[in-house]
Amino acid sequence: MNDAVRLIDVKEAIQADNERVAEDLRARLAETRTFLLNLMSAPGAGKTRTILKTLEVLRDRLRFGVLEADIESTVDAERVAATGISAVQLRTGGFCHLDASMVAKGLAALDLEALDVVIIENVGNLVCPAEFDTGAIKNVMILSVPEGDDKPLKYPLMFTVSDVLLVNKVDYLGLSDFDLAAMRERVVRLNPDIQIFEISAKTGQGIDQWAAWLEGEARRFIDA
Amino acid sequence: MNDAVRLIDVKEAIQADNERVAEDLRARLAETRTFLLNLMSAPGAGKTRTILKTLEVLRDRLRFGVLEADIESTVDAERVAATGISAVQLRTGGFCHLDASMVAKGLAALDLEALDVVIIENVGNLVCPAEFDTGAIKNVMILSVPEGDDKPLKYPLMFTVSDVLLVNKVDYLGLSDFDLAAMRERVVRLNPDIQIFEISAKTGQGIDQWAAWLEGEARRFIDA
């Protein structure tokens, strides 16, 4: 077990540094009154499409920016930028998550004074992003129906650190043996305070309720 | 960039150690004539169900064992063990991938002399598992249709290191805008030698062709 122990020590040191950078970042966001939201999920759960639908509903009510993180490629930032919203692509170059200093570099490319909300689309991964504080004010995760209702059992930390769970692709429920009640019970056991919204970023179902939550939290932060 | 550079150095040192352990493991597998297969995918792409369907087809023709890796929980090993196949659950305790020494510990719990094929179900993750040689003879990945056809653009290393791509949940194609031809073109550009099978672990579609590939490769290794 020596190898494993050494790796854990390194990780803890990195995480302690990261926590300090994240706290500094939150202090700066309080000054510019910019609500930073960290959106996480497995690959292909629908993060980009959910962001685009959310922007459709709220873009006339709040000023948005988006940080897109990917190992490679700039396709997601291009999709967001095509709507006229400020988008920055962060290429992690192999890293499986964003940390607070990567986010700070991304935010430096945006005019925070002119933005009410910045959404971070984290790397598609249910493991590593849950371990690193990005400096965000709130953490949101997506679980898509085709991934299965057992994910809270397998990736408990992600469900524990998230303030909101978006259950996406509910339009697939008819084709699937996904048990919504069992999934909810598993999630609430890990995190009794989590807010759960059922959505379809494809059809738009449930997006208004989720967007209302986001607008409420953002306004509360901005007006504080 | 100091934090990021330090992290990369640590990673490289760990990977160099890992490569030596992986080579030792492969030498041992050649002695026991045990074909070790590493199965990787995002969370919820259908790894366990694909393993169960593959065992249904091949369990009377080859002697199987399974190593199940998860951050937490033993549900997958329980599902495999319920079929009467030897299964070991490796709890990674937060690690996002398996390395060769973790696999060696798992294999030590199996009687390799009595097994023809051991399938590793890696942690559900398209990033980290691609970076760590597990000691396997062949690497196989699953991409499920609901994840989207853009995944080769975003997680290129996983597609590059895999010998086989199983495109799972093809029964969802009718509901989805997944472009099979575009996905294939992206994958083959990264990895011209990859074998691609379209399957549904739910309906059984395509499993026979994939199982025939696995049996052929395993027999070639065992008889070498």
mmCIF file of N, CA and C in Angstrom, chain A residues 75-182:
data_model
loop_
_atom_site.group_PDB
_atom_site.id
_atom_site.type_symbol
_atom_site.label_atom_id
_atom_site.label_comp_id
_atom_site.label_asym_id
_atom_site.label_seq_id
_atom_site.Cartn_x
_atom_site.Cartn_y
_atom_site.Cartn_z
ATOM 1 N N VAL A 75 -15.070 22.763 -28.775
ATOM 2 C CA VAL A 75 -16.417 22.717 -29.362
ATOM 3 C C VAL A 75 -17.473 23.305 -28.444
ATOM 4 N N ASP A 76 -17.337 23.094 -27.111
ATOM 5 C CA ASP A 76 -18.382 23.586 -26.211
ATOM 6 C C ASP A 76 -18.375 25.107 -26.132
ATOM 7 N N ALA A 77 -17.189 25.715 -26.015
ATOM 8 C CA ALA A 77 -17.122 27.180 -25.961
ATOM 9 C C ALA A 77 -17.660 27.780 -27.256
ATOM 10 N N GLU A 78 -17.392 27.101 -28.367
ATOM 11 C CA GLU A 78 -17.896 27.608 -29.649
ATOM 12 C C GLU A 78 -19.427 27.591 -29.687
ATOM 13 N N ARG A 79 -20.009 26.529 -29.110
ATOM 14 C CA ARG A 79 -21.480 26.447 -29.092
ATOM 15 C C ARG A 79 -22.077 27.572 -28.250
ATOM 16 N N VAL A 80 -21.437 27.873 -27.110
ATOM 17 C CA VAL A 80 -21.942 28.948 -26.249
ATOM 18 C C VAL A 80 -21.715 30.305 -26.904
ATOM 19 N N ALA A 81 -20.500 30.516 -27.444
ATOM 20 C CA ALA A 81 -20.172 31.808 -28.043
ATOM 21 C C ALA A 81 -21.083 32.110 -29.224
ATOM 22 N N ALA A 82 -21.544 31.047 -29.906
ATOM 23 C CA ALA A 82 -22.439 31.233 -31.055
ATOM 24 C C ALA A 82 -23.747 31.900 -30.637
ATOM 25 N N THR A 83 -24.101 31.845 -29.359
ATOM 26 C CA THR A 83 -25.331 32.495 -28.879
ATOM 27 C C THR A 83 -25.079 33.940 -28.467
ATOM 28 N N GLY A 84 -23.818 34.385 -28.554
ATOM 29 C CA GLY A 84 -23.501 35.767 -28.198
ATOM 30 C C GLY A 84 -23.112 35.958 -26.743
ATOM 31 N N ILE A 85 -23.015 34.870 -25.987
ATOM 32 C CA ILE A 85 -22.607 34.949 -24.571
ATOM 33 C C ILE A 85 -21.073 34.834 -24.505
ATOM 34 N N SER A 86 -20.440 35.603 -23.588
ATOM 35 C CA SER A 86 -18.990 35.525 -23.401
ATOM 36 C C SER A 86 -18.603 34.126 -22.935
ATOM 37 N N ALA A 87 -17.711 33.472 -23.666
ATOM 38 C CA ALA A 87 -17.305 32.113 -23.306
ATOM 39 C C ALA A 87 -15.795 31.993 -23.371
ATOM 40 N N VAL A 88 -15.231 31.317 -22.368
ATOM 41 C CA VAL A 88 -13.795 31.047 -22.328
ATOM 42 C C VAL A 88 -13.611 29.537 -22.296
ATOM 43 N N GLN A 89 -12.748 29.015 -23.158
ATOM 44 C CA GLN A 89 -12.445 27.580 -23.112
ATOM 45 C C GLN A 89 -11.161 27.373 -22.330
ATOM 46 N N LEU A 90 -11.229 26.555 -21.284
ATOM 47 C CA LEU A 90 -10.036 26.150 -20.543
ATOM 48 C C LEU A 90 -9.660 24.754 -20.991
ATOM 49 N N ARG A 91 -8.472 24.611 -21.589
ATOM 50 C CA ARG A 91 -8.010 23.261 -21.928
ATOM 51 C C ARG A 91 -7.181 22.750 -20.771
ATOM 52 N N THR A 92 -7.608 21.656 -20.155
ATOM 53 C CA THR A 92 -6.901 21.166 -18.968
ATOM 54 C C THR A 92 -5.686 20.325 -19.357
ATOM 55 N N GLY A 93 -5.561 19.960 -20.637
ATOM 56 C CA GLY A 93 -4.371 19.235 -21.097
ATOM 57 C C GLY A 93 -4.148 17.937 -20.355
ATOM 58 N N GLY A 94 -5.197 17.194 -20.102
ATOM 59 C CA GLY A 94 -5.056 15.892 -19.469
ATOM 60 C C GLY A 94 -5.578 15.849 -18.047
ATOM 61 N N PHE A 95 -5.697 17.003 -17.396
ATOM 62 C CA PHE A 95 -6.223 16.989 -16.030
ATOM 63 C C PHE A 95 -7.705 16.658 -16.030
ATOM 64 N N CYS A 96 -8.111 15.933 -14.998
ATOM 65 C CA CYS A 96 -9.463 15.383 -14.959
ATOM 66 C C CYS A 96 -10.431 16.283 -14.217
ATOM 67 N N HIS A 97 -10.005 17.474 -13.842
ATOM 68 C CA HIS A 97 -10.857 18.367 -13.065
ATOM 69 C C HIS A 97 -10.333 19.792 -13.227
ATOM 70 N N LEU A 98 -11.109 20.753 -12.766
ATOM 71 C CA LEU A 98 -10.650 22.135 -12.628
ATOM 72 C C LEU A 98 -10.325 22.387 -11.169
ATOM 73 N N ASP A 99 -9.268 23.139 -10.889
ATOM 74 C CA ASP A 99 -9.066 23.617 -9.528
ATOM 75 C C ASP A 99 -9.262 25.140 -9.517
ATOM 76 N N ALA A 100 -9.141 25.723 -8.320
ATOM 77 C CA ALA A 100 -9.482 27.141 -8.173
ATOM 78 C C ALA A 100 -8.530 28.046 -8.947
ATOM 79 N N SER A 101 -7.251 27.645 -9.075
ATOM 80 C CA SER A 101 -6.348 28.546 -9.802
ATOM 81 C C SER A 101 -6.604 28.488 -11.308
ATOM 82 N N MET A 102 -7.018 27.325 -11.822
ATOM 83 C CA MET A 102 -7.416 27.267 -13.238
ATOM 84 C C MET A 102 -8.647 28.151 -13.470
ATOM 85 N N VAL A 103 -9.605 28.101 -12.548
ATOM 86 C CA VAL A 103 -10.811 28.919 -12.681
ATOM 87 C C VAL A 103 -10.448 30.410 -12.612
ATOM 88 N N ALA A 104 -9.534 30.755 -11.698
ATOM 89 C CA ALA A 104 -9.117 32.158 -11.574
ATOM 90 C C ALA A 104 -8.512 32.648 -12.890
ATOM 91 N N LYS A 105 -7.719 31.790 -13.542
ATOM 92 C CA LYS A 105 -7.139 32.172 -14.844
ATOM 93 C C LYS A 105 -8.230 32.386 -15.882
ATOM 94 N N GLY A 106 -9.233 31.529 -15.867
ATOM 95 C CA GLY A 106 -10.347 31.681 -16.809
ATOM 96 C C GLY A 106 -11.127 32.957 -16.550
ATOM 97 N N LEU A 107 -11.390 33.244 -15.263
ATOM 98 C CA LEU A 107 -12.162 34.450 -14.914
ATOM 99 C C LEU A 107 -11.412 35.720 -15.278
ATOM 100 N N ALA A 108 -10.069 35.648 -15.273
ATOM 101 C CA ALA A 108 -9.268 36.822 -15.617
ATOM 102 C C ALA A 108 -9.508 37.249 -17.063
ATOM 103 N N ALA A 109 -10.019 36.350 -17.877
ATOM 104 C CA ALA A 109 -10.302 36.666 -19.284
ATOM 105 C C ALA A 109 -11.702 37.257 -19.469
ATOM 106 N N LEU A 110 -12.457 37.368 -18.371
ATOM 107 C CA LEU A 110 -13.811 37.928 -18.454
ATOM 108 C C LEU A 110 -13.867 39.241 -17.665
ATOM 109 N N ASP A 111 -14.777 40.121 -18.026
ATOM 110 C CA ASP A 111 -14.971 41.375 -17.284
ATOM 111 C C ASP A 111 -16.014 41.117 -16.192
ATOM 112 N N LEU A 112 -15.551 40.758 -15.000
ATOM 113 C CA LEU A 112 -16.466 40.331 -13.939
ATOM 114 C C LEU A 112 -17.407 41.455 -13.495
ATOM 115 N N GLU A 113 -16.945 42.699 -13.556
ATOM 116 C CA GLU A 113 -17.800 43.826 -13.152
ATOM 117 C C GLU A 113 -19.053 43.898 -14.023
ATOM 118 N N ALA A 114 -18.937 43.382 -15.258
ATOM 119 C CA ALA A 114 -20.048 43.475 -16.206
ATOM 120 C C ALA A 114 -20.887 42.194 -16.251
ATOM 121 N N LEU A 115 -20.613 41.248 -15.324
ATOM 122 C CA LEU A 115 -21.332 39.963 -15.352
ATOM 123 C C LEU A 115 -22.007 39.708 -14.008
ATOM 124 N N ASP A 116 -23.246 39.182 -14.046
ATOM 125 C CA ASP A 116 -23.950 38.798 -12.821
ATOM 126 C C ASP A 116 -23.680 37.342 -12.450
ATOM 127 N N VAL A 117 -23.581 36.488 -13.467
ATOM 128 C CA VAL A 117 -23.450 35.043 -13.238
ATOM 129 C C VAL A 117 -22.403 34.481 -14.190
ATOM 130 N N VAL A 118 -21.466 33.705 -13.655
ATOM 131 C CA VAL A 118 -20.571 32.928 -14.518
ATOM 132 C C VAL A 118 -20.807 31.451 -14.206
ATOM 133 N N ILE A 119 -21.081 30.682 -15.260
ATOM 134 C CA ILE A 119 -21.266 29.238 -15.113
ATOM 135 C C ILE A 119 -19.983 28.541 -15.562
ATOM 136 N N ILE A 120 -19.444 27.693 -14.692
ATOM 137 C CA ILE A 120 -18.298 26.841 -15.044
ATOM 138 C C ILE A 120 -18.839 25.517 -15.516
ATOM 139 N N GLU A 121 -18.519 25.104 -16.743
ATOM 140 C CA GLU A 121 -18.788 23.721 -17.153
ATOM 141 C C GLU A 121 -17.527 22.931 -16.870
ATOM 142 N N ASN A 122 -17.535 22.144 -15.808
ATOM 143 C CA ASN A 122 -16.360 21.389 -15.384
ATOM 144 C C ASN A 122 -16.081 20.228 -16.358
ATOM 145 N N VAL A 123 -14.952 19.559 -16.209
ATOM 146 C CA VAL A 123 -14.605 18.398 -17.024
ATOM 147 C C VAL A 123 -15.638 17.285 -16.762
ATOM 148 N N GLY A 124 -16.029 16.570 -17.794
ATOM 149 C CA GLY A 124 -17.001 15.484 -17.641
ATOM 150 C C GLY A 124 -16.407 14.331 -16.858
ATOM 151 N N ASN A 125 -16.836 14.190 -15.583
ATOM 152 C CA ASN A 125 -16.170 13.255 -14.688
ATOM 153 C C ASN A 125 -16.944 13.299 -13.372
ATOM 154 N N LEU A 126 -17.302 12.140 -12.828
ATOM 155 C CA LEU A 126 -18.045 12.119 -11.557
ATOM 156 C C LEU A 126 -17.128 11.975 -10.351
ATOM 157 N N VAL A 127 -15.805 11.893 -10.581
ATOM 158 C CA VAL A 127 -14.889 11.624 -9.465
ATOM 159 C C VAL A 127 -14.113 12.887 -9.086
ATOM 160 N N CYS A 128 -13.109 13.222 -9.876
ATOM 161 C CA CYS A 128 -12.138 14.258 -9.494
ATOM 162 C C CYS A 128 -12.752 15.641 -9.258
ATOM 163 N N PRO A 129 -13.687 16.106 -10.118
ATOM 164 C CA PRO A 129 -14.206 17.459 -9.876
ATOM 165 C C PRO A 129 -14.856 17.599 -8.498
ATOM 166 N N ALA A 130 -15.381 16.506 -7.951
ATOM 167 C CA ALA A 130 -16.025 16.585 -6.627
ATOM 168 C C ALA A 130 -15.010 16.869 -5.528
ATOM 169 N N GLU A 131 -13.737 16.597 -5.779
ATOM 170 C CA GLU A 131 -12.714 16.723 -4.740
ATOM 171 C C GLU A 131 -12.062 18.101 -4.687
ATOM 172 N N PHE A 132 -12.269 18.916 -5.725
ATOM 173 C CA PHE A 132 -11.565 20.195 -5.815
ATOM 174 C C PHE A 132 -12.538 21.362 -5.792
ATOM 175 N N ASP A 133 -12.418 22.194 -4.757
ATOM 176 C CA ASP A 133 -13.187 23.422 -4.648
ATOM 177 C C ASP A 133 -12.744 24.357 -5.767
ATOM 178 N N THR A 134 -13.686 24.799 -6.592
ATOM 179 C CA THR A 134 -13.349 25.672 -7.723
ATOM 180 C C THR A 134 -13.413 27.144 -7.338
ATOM 181 N N GLY A 135 -13.906 27.434 -6.130
ATOM 182 C CA GLY A 135 -14.167 28.825 -5.751
ATOM 183 C C GLY A 135 -15.606 29.227 -6.030
ATOM 184 N N ALA A 136 -16.404 28.301 -6.534
ATOM 185 C CA ALA A 136 -17.802 28.614 -6.883
ATOM 186 C C ALA A 136 -18.624 28.896 -5.625
ATOM 187 N N ILE A 137 -19.715 29.639 -5.821
ATOM 188 C CA ILE A 137 -20.652 29.926 -4.725
ATOM 189 C C ILE A 137 -21.572 28.727 -4.524
ATOM 190 N N LYS A 138 -21.999 28.111 -5.618
ATOM 191 C CA LYS A 138 -22.853 26.923 -5.527
ATOM 192 C C LYS A 138 -22.365 25.857 -6.509
ATOM 193 N N ASN A 139 -22.552 24.602 -6.122
ATOM 194 C CA ASN A 139 -22.199 23.451 -6.959
ATOM 195 C C ASN A 139 -23.468 22.746 -7.425
ATOM 196 N N VAL A 140 -23.507 22.457 -8.716
ATOM 197 C CA VAL A 140 -24.667 21.796 -9.303
ATOM 198 C C VAL A 140 -24.163 20.595 -10.091
ATOM 199 N N MET A 141 -24.848 19.461 -9.960
ATOM 200 C CA MET A 141 -24.467 18.296 -10.759
ATOM 201 C C MET A 141 -25.646 17.840 -11.599
ATOM 202 N N ILE A 142 -25.311 17.195 -12.710
ATOM 203 C CA ILE A 142 -26.327 16.569 -13.556
ATOM 204 C C ILE A 142 -26.133 15.054 -13.483
ATOM 205 N N LEU A 143 -27.228 14.338 -13.286
ATOM 206 C CA LEU A 143 -27.243 12.883 -13.504
ATOM 207 C C LEU A 143 -28.249 12.652 -14.611
ATOM 208 N N SER A 144 -27.836 12.003 -15.702
ATOM 209 C CA SER A 144 -28.783 11.762 -16.786
ATOM 210 C C SER A 144 -29.355 10.359 -16.653
ATOM 211 N N VAL A 145 -30.606 10.230 -17.034
ATOM 212 C CA VAL A 145 -31.341 8.968 -16.859
ATOM 213 C C VAL A 145 -30.601 7.761 -17.443
ATOM 214 N N PRO A 146 -30.015 7.848 -18.652
ATOM 215 C CA PRO A 146 -29.352 6.643 -19.186
ATOM 216 C C PRO A 146 -28.168 6.160 -18.347
ATOM 217 N N GLU A 147 -27.633 6.993 -17.469
ATOM 218 C CA GLU A 147 -26.504 6.562 -16.622
ATOM 219 C C GLU A 147 -26.920 5.573 -15.548
ATOM 220 N N GLY A 148 -28.183 5.586 -15.172
ATOM 221 C CA GLY A 148 -28.669 4.621 -14.187
ATOM 222 C C GLY A 148 -28.871 5.212 -12.805
ATOM 223 N N ASP A 149 -29.775 4.580 -12.044
ATOM 224 C CA ASP A 149 -30.167 5.110 -10.729
ATOM 225 C C ASP A 149 -29.209 4.704 -9.610
ATOM 226 N N ASP A 150 -28.157 3.919 -9.957
ATOM 227 C CA ASP A 150 -27.227 3.455 -8.916
ATOM 228 C C ASP A 150 -26.048 4.410 -8.714
ATOM 229 N N LYS A 151 -25.984 5.488 -9.459
ATOM 230 C CA LYS A 151 -24.806 6.361 -9.390
ATOM 231 C C LYS A 151 -24.545 6.954 -7.990
ATOM 232 N N PRO A 152 -25.590 7.292 -7.202
ATOM 233 C CA PRO A 152 -25.290 7.796 -5.841
ATOM 234 C C PRO A 152 -24.538 6.771 -4.997
ATOM 235 N N LEU A 153 -24.729 5.489 -5.249
ATOM 236 C CA LEU A 153 -24.010 4.453 -4.495
ATOM 237 C C LEU A 153 -22.542 4.424 -4.887
ATOM 238 N N LYS A 154 -22.253 4.759 -6.148
ATOM 239 C CA LYS A 154 -20.896 4.581 -6.675
ATOM 240 C C LYS A 154 -20.041 5.843 -6.621
ATOM 241 N N TYR A 155 -20.680 6.996 -6.674
ATOM 242 C CA TYR A 155 -19.950 8.266 -6.687
ATOM 243 C C TYR A 155 -20.527 9.174 -5.604
ATOM 244 N N PRO A 156 -20.497 8.716 -4.337
ATOM 245 C CA PRO A 156 -21.220 9.445 -3.276
ATOM 246 C C PRO A 156 -20.713 10.868 -3.061
ATOM 247 N N LEU A 157 -19.403 11.106 -3.230
ATOM 248 C CA LEU A 157 -18.878 12.435 -2.920
ATOM 249 C C LEU A 157 -19.508 13.507 -3.809
ATOM 250 N N MET A 158 -19.670 13.188 -5.099
ATOM 251 C CA MET A 158 -20.274 14.156 -6.024
ATOM 252 C C MET A 158 -21.664 14.576 -5.562
ATOM 253 N N PHE A 159 -22.453 13.615 -5.088
ATOM 254 C CA PHE A 159 -23.809 13.928 -4.631
ATOM 255 C C PHE A 159 -23.773 14.674 -3.292
ATOM 256 N N THR A 160 -22.709 14.442 -2.518
ATOM 257 C CA THR A 160 -22.584 15.074 -1.202
ATOM 258 C C THR A 160 -22.202 16.546 -1.313
ATOM 259 N N VAL A 161 -21.352 16.880 -2.287
ATOM 260 C CA VAL A 161 -20.859 18.270 -2.386
ATOM 261 C C VAL A 161 -21.771 19.168 -3.213
ATOM 262 N N SER A 162 -22.799 18.594 -3.844
ATOM 263 C CA SER A 162 -23.637 19.393 -4.745
ATOM 264 C C SER A 162 -24.823 20.009 -4.011
ATOM 265 N N ASP A 163 -25.118 21.272 -4.324
ATOM 266 C CA ASP A 163 -26.284 21.932 -3.759
ATOM 267 C C ASP A 163 -27.552 21.582 -4.526
ATOM 268 N N VAL A 164 -27.373 21.276 -5.811
ATOM 269 C CA VAL A 164 -28.509 20.950 -6.670
ATOM 270 C C VAL A 164 -28.169 19.726 -7.510
ATOM 271 N N LEU A 165 -29.154 18.847 -7.669
ATOM 272 C CA LEU A 165 -29.053 17.735 -8.622
ATOM 273 C C LEU A 165 -30.074 17.969 -9.726
ATOM 274 N N LEU A 166 -29.585 18.059 -10.965
ATOM 275 C CA LEU A 166 -30.474 18.112 -12.121
ATOM 276 C C LEU A 166 -30.545 16.700 -12.714
ATOM 277 N N VAL A 167 -31.717 16.098 -12.683
ATOM 278 C CA VAL A 167 -31.897 14.775 -13.305
ATOM 279 C C VAL A 167 -32.303 15.043 -14.748
ATOM 280 N N ASN A 168 -31.341 14.886 -15.658
ATOM 281 C CA ASN A 168 -31.550 15.272 -17.055
ATOM 282 C C ASN A 168 -31.967 14.060 -17.907
ATOM 283 N N LYS A 169 -32.459 14.367 -19.111
ATOM 284 C CA LYS A 169 -32.905 13.345 -20.077
ATOM 285 C C LYS A 169 -34.067 12.541 -19.515
ATOM 286 N N VAL A 170 -34.994 13.228 -18.805
ATOM 287 C CA VAL A 170 -36.169 12.509 -18.303
ATOM 288 C C VAL A 170 -37.046 12.035 -19.456
ATOM 289 N N ASP A 171 -36.796 12.563 -20.672
ATOM 290 C CA ASP A 171 -37.516 12.048 -21.840
ATOM 291 C C ASP A 171 -37.089 10.623 -22.180
ATOM 292 N N TYR A 172 -36.030 10.112 -21.559
ATOM 293 C CA TYR A 172 -35.602 8.728 -21.775
ATOM 294 C C TYR A 172 -36.240 7.759 -20.766
ATOM 295 N N LEU A 173 -37.002 8.293 -19.789
ATOM 296 C CA LEU A 173 -37.492 7.425 -18.708
ATOM 297 C C LEU A 173 -38.305 6.238 -19.227
ATOM 298 N N GLY A 174 -39.090 6.457 -20.291
ATOM 299 C CA GLY A 174 -39.926 5.380 -20.815
ATOM 300 C C GLY A 174 -39.125 4.204 -21.343
ATOM 301 N N LEU A 175 -37.927 4.479 -21.854
ATOM 302 C CA LEU A 175 -37.080 3.430 -22.456
ATOM 303 C C LEU A 175 -36.209 2.734 -21.421
ATOM 304 N N SER A 176 -36.200 3.224 -20.201
ATOM 305 C CA SER A 176 -35.167 2.869 -19.239
ATOM 306 C C SER A 176 -35.781 2.201 -18.018
ATOM 307 N N ASP A 177 -34.950 1.461 -17.262
ATOM 308 C CA ASP A 177 -35.434 0.898 -16.000
ATOM 309 C C ASP A 177 -34.991 1.768 -14.813
ATOM 310 N N PHE A 178 -34.682 3.032 -15.084
ATOM 311 C CA PHE A 178 -34.278 3.998 -14.060
ATOM 312 C C PHE A 178 -35.411 4.163 -13.047
ATOM 313 N N ASP A 179 -35.108 3.985 -11.761
ATOM 314 C CA ASP A 179 -36.105 4.085 -10.693
ATOM 315 C C ASP A 179 -35.908 5.427 -9.981
ATOM 316 N N LEU A 180 -36.758 6.412 -10.346
ATOM 317 C CA LEU A 180 -36.611 7.771 -9.811
ATOM 318 C C LEU A 180 -36.720 7.794 -8.294
ATOM 319 N N ALA A 181 -37.661 7.031 -7.735
ATOM 320 C CA ALA A 181 -37.866 7.057 -6.281
ATOM 321 C C ALA A 181 -36.653 6.471 -5.559
ATOM 322 N N ALA A 182 -36.110 5.382 -6.097
ATOM 323 C CA ALA A 182 -34.931 4.758 -5.468
ATOM 324 C C ALA A 182 -33.730 5.696 -5.553
#
